[in-house]
Amino acid sequence: MTQAHDTRHPTGALQIASDVRAGRRSAVSVITGVIADIEARDTRFNSVTRIFGPAAVARAEQIDQRIARGEDPGVLAGVPFGVKDLFDIRGEVTTAGSIVLRGNPPATHDATVVARLQAQGAIAVASLNMDEFAYGFSTENAHTGTTRNPHDTACLAGGSSGGSAAAVAAGLMPFTLGSDTNGSIRLPAALCGVWGLKPTFGRIPREGAYPFAASLDVVGPMADTVEDLRAVFAVMDGRAPDALPDVASLRIARLGGWFARNIDAGFVAAIDEVMRHLGSTTVVELPEAARARAASFLITAAEGGSLHLARLRQRAMQYDPATRSRLMAGAMLPSATLVQAQRFRRWFRARIHELFSQHDVLVAPATVGPAPRIDQPTIMVEGREVPARANLGLFTQPISLAGVPVLSAPLAHPSGLPLGLQLIGAPGAEAALFAVAGELQRAGLARCTPLTTGG
């Protein structure tokens, strides 16, 4: 095992902003330090695909000038962040991890959430690696290479937002943006041991984010602390954070059945400890989770295939071979199959909403275990090895179908590699998830341990 260790500790987003606003650090020094750190260390992880050096430094200079004039630069003043390479950044070509789009003109505007963050003083410093067109769970990209897990560079970072998770885990930046269709925030967050949020479907604007499956896509943040995650989400949401409920008042249950199979004893023990701390022994079933996973897979394949069909007819050989075959298969799905999947989706959403009439937060694993090795990208499911790229979403895909918010909390595993726990809430109930996550962080049961400061 190739372990990466560093005894230094990162400076979080809110601490950086506090220092910059108070004049203890300049925004320029923060940004130039982050860029130098990326250039020095990211060759080990391959999380960054492009650095927005001149534009980032220029924005930092503007923030320092505003502070010098006594102006308020925003709650995230001088905080560096990276974006999964499907968010529009003004002046940059949005490639969505593919050479197919490299000839497109540069974006004329920032994506809506990027604009909101930068309006509050945050500074986009880099684009981050991903599975091509967000179709995969491993960030193995034929064009930009594989992103390596900072906790063990012999292992996968997960995907499709693998660069976003790895950049936080490596301490290169305190928060990043990703997207989640079937688990693409939750899975890499879990495997890299960082906090990640899949917001309620439709709550956060997606304008300026390259689509994958429009009826499932959401965009969200990853961060090194719950406080940073909540602050960034509030800016992305465009309103003040909702008040946190008292955790003791929340009705918390653990998902059994499908979500209790295929996980090892070390993971079971970690979840047991979490549930004991939260004072809950309740276990509930989410019916037809396997069918929900299948329906989510079919809807994703069909919508992704339809989006790319015209381009595939003209430029198929420019696609990553693994992405190409999956998109082509999706484009050929019979319409009757998609109709059946959508009918089941409505039924399943009603079932999970029934659970939320009795429970406020549901707890489930995000993965079957720690990150797979890059040289053997498989996981064990039902006693047999299956490809990781297509199957890591075993526990995230069913939940995606319901459009509910999910917060991925990092847990420890006896192997030394991270695990992730899904905290699942009713639509619009992100505050309950933040409350539970904050309690687990305070208790030391869930925490992110980035490798170094990055700034």
Coordinates of C-alpha atoms in Angstrom, one line a residue:
M1 CA 0.0 0.0 0.0
T2 CA 1.4 3.4 -1.0
Q3 CA 0.3 5.6 1.9
A4 CA 0.5 9.4 1.8
H5 CA 1.1 11.0 5.1
D6 CA 1.5 14.6 6.3
T7 CA 1.3 16.0 9.8
R8 CA 0.2 19.5 8.9
H9 CA -3.4 20.5 9.1
P10 CA -5.5 22.4 6.5
T11 CA -7.0 25.8 6.9
G12 CA -10.7 25.6 6.3
A13 CA -12.8 28.0 4.1
L14 CA -14.3 30.0 6.9
Q15 CA -10.9 30.4 8.6
I16 CA -9.3 31.6 5.4
A17 CA -12.2 34.1 4.9
S18 CA -11.9 35.3 8.5
D19 CA -8.1 35.9 8.1
V20 CA -8.5 37.7 4.8
R21 CA -11.3 39.9 5.9
A22 CA -9.3 40.8 9.1
G23 CA -6.2 41.5 7.1
R24 CA -4.2 38.7 8.7
R25 CA -3.6 37.3 5.3
S26 CA -3.9 38.7 1.8
A27 CA -6.1 37.0 -0.8
V28 CA -3.2 37.1 -3.2
S29 CA -0.9 35.2 -0.8
V30 CA -3.6 32.6 -0.3
I31 CA -4.2 32.1 -4.0
T32 CA -0.6 32.1 -5.1
G33 CA 0.2 29.6 -2.3
V34 CA -2.6 27.3 -3.4
I35 CA -1.5 27.4 -7.1
A36 CA 2.1 26.6 -6.0
D37 CA 0.9 23.7 -3.9
I38 CA -1.1 22.3 -6.8
E39 CA 1.8 22.5 -9.1
A40 CA 4.1 20.9 -6.5
R41 CA 1.9 18.0 -5.3
D42 CA -1.0 17.2 -7.6
T43 CA 1.2 15.1 -9.9
R44 CA 0.7 12.4 -7.3
F45 CA -3.1 12.6 -7.4
N46 CA -4.1 14.0 -10.8
S47 CA -7.1 15.8 -9.4
V48 CA -6.6 19.1 -11.3
T49 CA -6.9 19.4 -15.1
R50 CA -6.4 23.2 -15.5
I51 CA -5.3 26.0 -13.3
F52 CA -6.9 29.4 -13.8
G53 CA -3.8 31.2 -12.6
P54 CA -3.9 34.8 -14.0
A55 CA -7.7 35.1 -13.6
A56 CA -7.6 33.8 -10.0
V57 CA -4.7 36.1 -9.0
A58 CA -6.5 39.1 -10.6
R59 CA -9.6 38.3 -8.6
A60 CA -7.6 38.0 -5.4
E61 CA -6.0 41.4 -6.1
Q62 CA -9.5 42.9 -6.4
I63 CA -10.5 41.4 -3.1
D64 CA -7.4 42.9 -1.3
Q65 CA -8.2 46.3 -2.9
R66 CA -11.8 46.2 -1.6
I67 CA -10.6 45.3 1.9
A68 CA -8.1 48.2 1.7
R69 CA -11.0 50.5 0.9
G70 CA -13.0 49.3 3.8
E71 CA -15.5 47.4 1.7
D72 CA -17.0 44.0 2.5
P73 CA -15.7 41.4 0.0
G74 CA -18.1 38.6 1.0
V75 CA -18.4 35.8 3.5
L76 CA -15.9 33.6 1.5
A77 CA -13.4 36.3 0.8
G78 CA -10.2 34.9 -0.7
V79 CA -11.2 31.3 -0.3
P80 CA -9.9 29.1 -3.2
F81 CA -12.1 26.4 -4.7
G82 CA -12.1 24.1 -7.7
V83 CA -14.8 23.0 -10.0
K84 CA -15.6 19.7 -11.6
D85 CA -14.7 20.2 -15.3
L86 CA -18.4 20.5 -16.3
F87 CA -19.0 24.0 -14.8
D88 CA -18.7 27.0 -17.0
I89 CA -15.9 29.4 -16.1
R90 CA -15.8 32.6 -18.0
G91 CA -13.0 32.6 -20.6
E92 CA -12.5 28.8 -20.3
V93 CA -13.7 26.0 -22.5
T94 CA -16.0 23.6 -20.6
T95 CA -14.9 20.1 -21.7
A96 CA -16.9 17.8 -19.3
G97 CA -13.8 15.6 -19.2
S98 CA -13.8 15.0 -23.0
I99 CA -11.7 15.9 -26.0
V100 CA -15.0 16.0 -27.9
L101 CA -15.8 19.5 -26.6
R102 CA -12.3 21.0 -26.6
G103 CA -13.0 22.8 -29.9
N104 CA -15.9 24.7 -28.4
P105 CA -15.7 28.4 -27.7
P106 CA -14.9 29.6 -24.2
A107 CA -17.7 30.2 -21.8
T108 CA -19.0 33.8 -21.8
H109 CA -20.4 33.6 -18.3
D110 CA -19.7 31.6 -15.1
A111 CA -22.1 28.9 -14.1
T112 CA -24.8 30.3 -11.8
V113 CA -23.4 28.7 -8.6
V114 CA -19.8 29.7 -9.5
A115 CA -21.0 33.3 -10.0
R116 CA -22.8 33.2 -6.6
L117 CA -19.7 31.9 -4.8
Q118 CA -17.4 34.4 -6.5
A119 CA -19.8 37.2 -5.6
Q120 CA -19.1 36.3 -2.0
G121 CA -15.4 36.5 -2.5
A122 CA -14.5 32.8 -3.3
I123 CA -12.0 32.3 -6.1
A124 CA -12.1 29.6 -8.6
V125 CA -8.5 28.4 -9.1
A126 CA -8.8 25.1 -11.1
S127 CA -10.9 22.7 -13.0
L128 CA -11.0 19.1 -11.6
N129 CA -10.8 15.7 -13.2
M130 CA -13.9 13.6 -13.8
D131 CA -15.2 10.6 -15.7
E132 CA -15.9 11.7 -19.2
F133 CA -19.3 13.4 -19.4
A134 CA -19.8 12.3 -15.7
Y135 CA -20.6 8.7 -16.8
G136 CA -18.8 6.5 -14.3
F137 CA -18.0 6.0 -10.6
S138 CA -14.2 5.8 -10.8
T139 CA -12.6 8.9 -12.5
E140 CA -10.7 6.7 -14.9
N141 CA -10.5 9.0 -18.0
A142 CA -8.9 8.0 -21.3
H143 CA -8.2 11.6 -22.0
T144 CA -7.1 13.1 -18.7
G145 CA -5.9 10.0 -16.8
T146 CA -7.0 8.4 -13.5
T147 CA -7.4 10.4 -10.3
R148 CA -5.6 8.7 -7.4
N149 CA -6.9 8.5 -3.9
P150 CA -4.8 10.8 -1.6
H151 CA -5.2 8.3 1.3
D152 CA -3.6 5.6 -0.8
T153 CA -2.4 6.5 -4.3
A154 CA -2.7 2.9 -5.4
C155 CA -6.5 3.2 -5.1
L156 CA -9.3 4.9 -7.0
A157 CA -10.7 8.2 -5.8
G158 CA -14.2 7.3 -7.0
G159 CA -16.3 9.3 -9.4
S160 CA -17.5 10.9 -11.4
S161 CA -16.5 13.9 -9.2
G162 CA -13.2 12.1 -8.2
G163 CA -11.0 15.2 -8.8
S164 CA -13.3 17.3 -6.6
A165 CA -13.0 14.8 -3.7
A166 CA -9.3 14.1 -4.1
A167 CA -8.5 17.8 -4.2
V168 CA -10.1 18.3 -0.8
A169 CA -8.7 15.1 0.7
A170 CA -5.2 16.1 -0.5
G171 CA -5.6 19.5 1.2
L172 CA -5.2 21.4 -2.1
M173 CA -8.3 23.5 -1.5
P174 CA -10.9 23.6 1.3
F175 CA -14.0 23.1 -0.9
T176 CA -14.9 22.1 -4.4
L177 CA -17.9 21.7 -6.6
G178 CA -19.2 18.4 -8.1
S179 CA -22.3 17.0 -9.6
D180 CA -24.4 13.9 -8.6
T181 CA -26.7 11.9 -10.8
N182 CA -26.4 8.5 -9.3
G183 CA -23.8 9.1 -6.6
S184 CA -21.1 11.1 -8.2
I185 CA -20.6 13.4 -5.2
R186 CA -21.4 10.9 -2.5
L187 CA -19.2 8.1 -3.7
P188 CA -15.9 10.0 -4.2
A189 CA -16.6 11.9 -1.0
A190 CA -16.9 8.6 0.8
L191 CA -13.9 6.9 -0.8
C192 CA -11.7 10.0 -0.2
G193 CA -13.0 10.7 3.3
V194 CA -14.5 14.2 2.8
W195 CA -17.9 15.7 3.4
G196 CA -20.2 15.9 0.4
L197 CA -23.7 17.1 -0.2
K198 CA -26.2 16.1 -2.9
P199 CA -28.9 18.7 -2.4
T200 CA -32.6 18.2 -3.0
F201 CA -33.3 17.9 -6.7
G202 CA -34.1 21.3 -8.2
R203 CA -33.0 23.3 -5.2
I204 CA -29.6 24.5 -6.5
P205 CA -29.5 26.1 -10.0
R206 CA -27.7 24.0 -12.7
E207 CA -27.4 26.7 -15.3
G208 CA -23.9 26.6 -16.7
A209 CA -23.2 23.0 -15.7
Y210 CA -22.9 20.5 -18.5
P211 CA -25.8 18.0 -18.2
F212 CA -25.8 14.2 -18.0
A213 CA -29.3 13.0 -17.2
A214 CA -31.5 16.1 -16.7
S215 CA -34.2 14.4 -14.6
L216 CA -31.6 13.3 -12.0
D217 CA -28.7 15.8 -12.1
V218 CA -27.9 18.0 -9.1
V219 CA -24.8 20.1 -8.3
G220 CA -23.3 20.3 -4.8
P221 CA -20.2 21.0 -2.7
M222 CA -17.5 18.9 -1.0
A223 CA -15.6 20.3 1.9
D224 CA -13.2 19.4 4.8
T225 CA -15.6 20.4 7.6
V226 CA -19.4 20.4 8.1
E227 CA -19.3 24.1 8.8
D228 CA -17.5 24.8 5.5
L229 CA -20.0 22.6 3.7
R230 CA -23.0 24.3 5.2
A231 CA -21.6 27.8 4.5
V232 CA -20.8 27.0 0.8
F233 CA -24.2 25.4 0.4
A234 CA -25.9 28.5 1.7
V235 CA -24.1 30.6 -0.8
M236 CA -25.0 28.2 -3.6
D237 CA -28.6 28.2 -2.4
G238 CA -28.7 32.0 -2.5
R239 CA -30.3 32.4 0.9
A240 CA -29.4 32.3 4.6
P241 CA -28.9 28.9 6.0
D242 CA -31.9 27.2 7.6
A243 CA -31.8 26.9 11.4
L244 CA -30.4 23.6 12.6
P245 CA -32.8 21.4 14.6
D246 CA -31.9 19.8 17.8
V247 CA -30.5 16.4 17.0
A248 CA -32.2 14.9 20.0
S249 CA -35.6 15.8 18.5
L250 CA -34.9 14.1 15.2
R251 CA -36.4 10.7 14.4
I252 CA -33.4 8.7 13.0
A253 CA -33.6 5.3 11.5
R254 CA -31.1 2.9 9.8
L255 CA -31.9 1.4 6.4
G256 CA -31.7 -2.4 6.4
G257 CA -32.3 -5.0 3.7
W258 CA -30.6 -4.0 0.5
F259 CA -28.5 -1.5 2.5
A260 CA -27.2 -4.1 5.0
R261 CA -25.9 -6.5 2.4
N262 CA -22.5 -6.7 0.8
I263 CA -20.7 -4.6 3.5
D264 CA -17.9 -6.0 5.6
A265 CA -17.8 -6.3 9.4
G266 CA -15.6 -3.3 9.8
F267 CA -18.2 -1.1 8.1
V268 CA -21.1 -2.6 10.0
A269 CA -19.2 -1.9 13.3
A270 CA -18.7 1.8 12.3
I271 CA -22.4 2.2 11.5
D272 CA -23.3 0.5 14.7
E273 CA -21.3 3.0 16.7
V274 CA -22.9 5.9 14.9
M275 CA -26.4 4.6 15.6
R276 CA -25.5 4.1 19.3
H277 CA -24.3 7.6 19.6
L278 CA -27.4 8.9 17.9
G279 CA -29.5 6.9 20.3
S280 CA -31.4 4.9 17.7
T281 CA -32.1 1.2 17.3
T282 CA -34.7 1.6 14.6
V283 CA -34.2 -0.3 11.4
V284 CA -36.5 0.3 8.4
E285 CA -36.9 -1.2 4.9
L286 CA -36.9 0.8 1.7
P287 CA -38.9 -1.5 -0.5
E288 CA -37.7 -2.5 -4.0
A289 CA -34.3 -0.9 -3.6
A290 CA -32.8 -3.2 -6.2
R291 CA -35.5 -2.3 -8.8
A292 CA -34.9 1.4 -7.9
R293 CA -31.3 1.0 -8.7
A294 CA -32.2 -0.6 -12.0
A295 CA -34.7 2.1 -12.9
S296 CA -32.1 4.8 -12.0
F297 CA -29.6 3.1 -14.3
L298 CA -32.1 2.9 -17.2
I299 CA -33.2 6.5 -16.9
T300 CA -29.6 7.7 -16.8
A301 CA -28.6 5.6 -19.7
A302 CA -31.5 6.7 -21.8
E303 CA -31.2 10.4 -21.1
G304 CA -27.5 10.4 -21.5
G305 CA -27.7 8.4 -24.7
S306 CA -30.3 10.7 -26.2
L307 CA -28.2 13.8 -25.3
H308 CA -25.1 12.5 -27.1
L309 CA -26.8 10.6 -30.0
A310 CA -26.2 13.1 -32.7
R311 CA -22.6 13.7 -31.7
L312 CA -22.0 9.9 -31.4
R313 CA -23.2 9.5 -35.0
Q314 CA -20.5 11.9 -36.2
R315 CA -17.6 11.6 -33.7
A316 CA -18.0 8.4 -31.8
M317 CA -14.3 7.4 -31.9
Q318 CA -13.3 10.6 -30.0
Y319 CA -15.2 9.4 -26.9
D320 CA -13.6 7.4 -24.1
P321 CA -14.3 3.8 -25.2
A322 CA -16.0 2.9 -21.9
T323 CA -18.2 6.0 -22.1
R324 CA -19.0 5.5 -25.7
S325 CA -20.3 2.0 -25.3
R326 CA -22.5 2.9 -22.4
L327 CA -24.0 6.0 -24.2
M328 CA -24.6 4.0 -27.3
A329 CA -26.4 1.3 -25.4
G330 CA -28.5 3.9 -23.6
A331 CA -29.5 5.5 -26.9
M332 CA -30.8 2.2 -28.1
L333 CA -33.1 1.4 -25.2
P334 CA -36.7 0.9 -26.2
S335 CA -39.0 3.7 -25.2
A336 CA -41.3 1.2 -23.5
T337 CA -38.5 0.4 -21.1
L338 CA -38.0 4.0 -20.2
V339 CA -41.7 4.5 -19.6
Q340 CA -41.8 1.5 -17.3
A341 CA -38.8 2.9 -15.4
Q342 CA -40.5 6.3 -15.0
R343 CA -43.7 4.7 -13.7
F344 CA -41.7 2.7 -11.1
R345 CA -39.9 5.9 -10.2
R346 CA -43.2 7.6 -9.2
W347 CA -44.2 4.6 -7.1
F348 CA -40.8 4.5 -5.4
R349 CA -40.7 8.2 -4.6
A350 CA -44.1 7.8 -2.9
R351 CA -42.6 4.9 -0.8
I352 CA -39.6 6.9 0.5
H353 CA -41.9 9.9 1.2
E354 CA -44.0 7.6 3.4
L355 CA -40.9 6.7 5.4
F356 CA -40.3 10.4 5.9
S357 CA -43.7 10.8 7.5
Q358 CA -42.3 8.7 10.4
H359 CA -38.6 9.5 10.3
D360 CA -36.5 12.6 9.8
V361 CA -33.2 11.2 8.8
L362 CA -32.3 7.8 7.3
V363 CA -28.8 6.3 7.6
A364 CA -27.2 4.0 5.0
P365 CA -23.8 3.2 3.7
A366 CA -22.5 5.1 0.7
T367 CA -20.3 2.3 -0.6
V368 CA -19.8 -1.4 0.0
G369 CA -16.3 -0.8 1.4
P370 CA -13.1 1.2 1.0
A371 CA -11.7 2.3 -2.3
P372 CA -10.8 -0.4 -4.9
R373 CA -7.2 -0.6 -6.2
I374 CA -6.5 1.0 -9.6
D375 CA -4.9 -2.1 -10.9
Q376 CA -7.9 -4.2 -9.8
P377 CA -10.9 -1.9 -10.1
T378 CA -13.5 -4.4 -8.9
I379 CA -15.7 -4.8 -5.8
M380 CA -17.4 -7.8 -4.2
V381 CA -21.1 -8.0 -4.6
E382 CA -23.1 -11.1 -3.7
G383 CA -19.8 -13.1 -3.4
R384 CA -18.4 -12.2 -6.8
E385 CA -16.2 -9.6 -8.3
V386 CA -17.9 -7.0 -10.5
P387 CA -16.4 -3.9 -12.2
A388 CA -16.2 -0.9 -9.9
R389 CA -16.8 1.7 -12.6
A390 CA -20.4 0.5 -13.1
N391 CA -21.2 -0.9 -9.7
L392 CA -19.9 1.4 -7.0
G393 CA -23.3 3.0 -6.9
L394 CA -25.0 0.0 -5.4
F395 CA -26.3 2.1 -2.4
T396 CA -26.4 5.5 -4.0
Q397 CA -28.4 4.8 -7.2
P398 CA -31.7 3.8 -5.5
I399 CA -31.7 7.0 -3.4
S400 CA -31.1 9.2 -6.5
L401 CA -34.4 8.1 -7.9
A402 CA -36.3 9.9 -5.2
G403 CA -34.7 13.3 -5.6
V404 CA -34.1 13.7 -1.8
P405 CA -31.1 15.4 -0.2
V406 CA -28.2 13.2 1.0
L407 CA -25.1 14.2 2.9
S408 CA -22.1 11.9 2.8
A409 CA -20.2 11.7 6.1
P410 CA -16.6 10.3 6.2
L411 CA -16.1 7.3 8.6
A412 CA -12.9 5.4 9.4
H413 CA -12.3 1.8 8.4
P414 CA -9.9 -0.7 10.0
S415 CA -7.9 -0.8 6.8
G416 CA -7.0 2.9 7.3
L417 CA -8.9 3.9 4.2
P418 CA -12.1 6.1 4.5
L419 CA -15.7 5.0 4.2
G420 CA -18.8 7.1 3.8
L421 CA -22.2 7.2 5.4
Q422 CA -25.3 8.5 3.6
L423 CA -27.5 10.8 5.8
I424 CA -30.8 11.0 3.9
G425 CA -33.5 13.6 4.4
A426 CA -36.9 14.6 3.1
P427 CA -37.0 17.1 0.2
G428 CA -35.8 20.5 1.5
A429 CA -34.6 19.1 4.8
E430 CA -30.9 19.7 4.4
A431 CA -30.8 21.4 7.8
A432 CA -31.6 18.1 9.6
L433 CA -28.7 16.5 7.7
F434 CA -26.3 19.2 8.7
A435 CA -27.4 18.9 12.3
V436 CA -26.7 15.2 12.4
A437 CA -23.4 15.6 10.5
G438 CA -22.3 18.3 12.9
E439 CA -23.0 16.0 15.9
L440 CA -21.0 13.2 14.4
Q441 CA -18.1 15.6 13.7
R442 CA -18.2 16.9 17.3
A443 CA -18.2 13.3 18.6
G444 CA -15.2 12.4 16.4
L445 CA -17.2 9.7 14.7
A446 CA -17.1 11.3 11.3
R447 CA -14.3 13.6 10.2
C448 CA -12.2 14.6 7.2
T449 CA -8.4 14.4 7.6
P450 CA -6.9 16.3 4.6
L451 CA -3.2 15.6 4.1
T452 CA -1.8 19.2 4.1
T453 CA -2.8 22.8 4.1
G454 CA -2.8 23.8 0.4
G455 CA -2.4 27.5 1.1

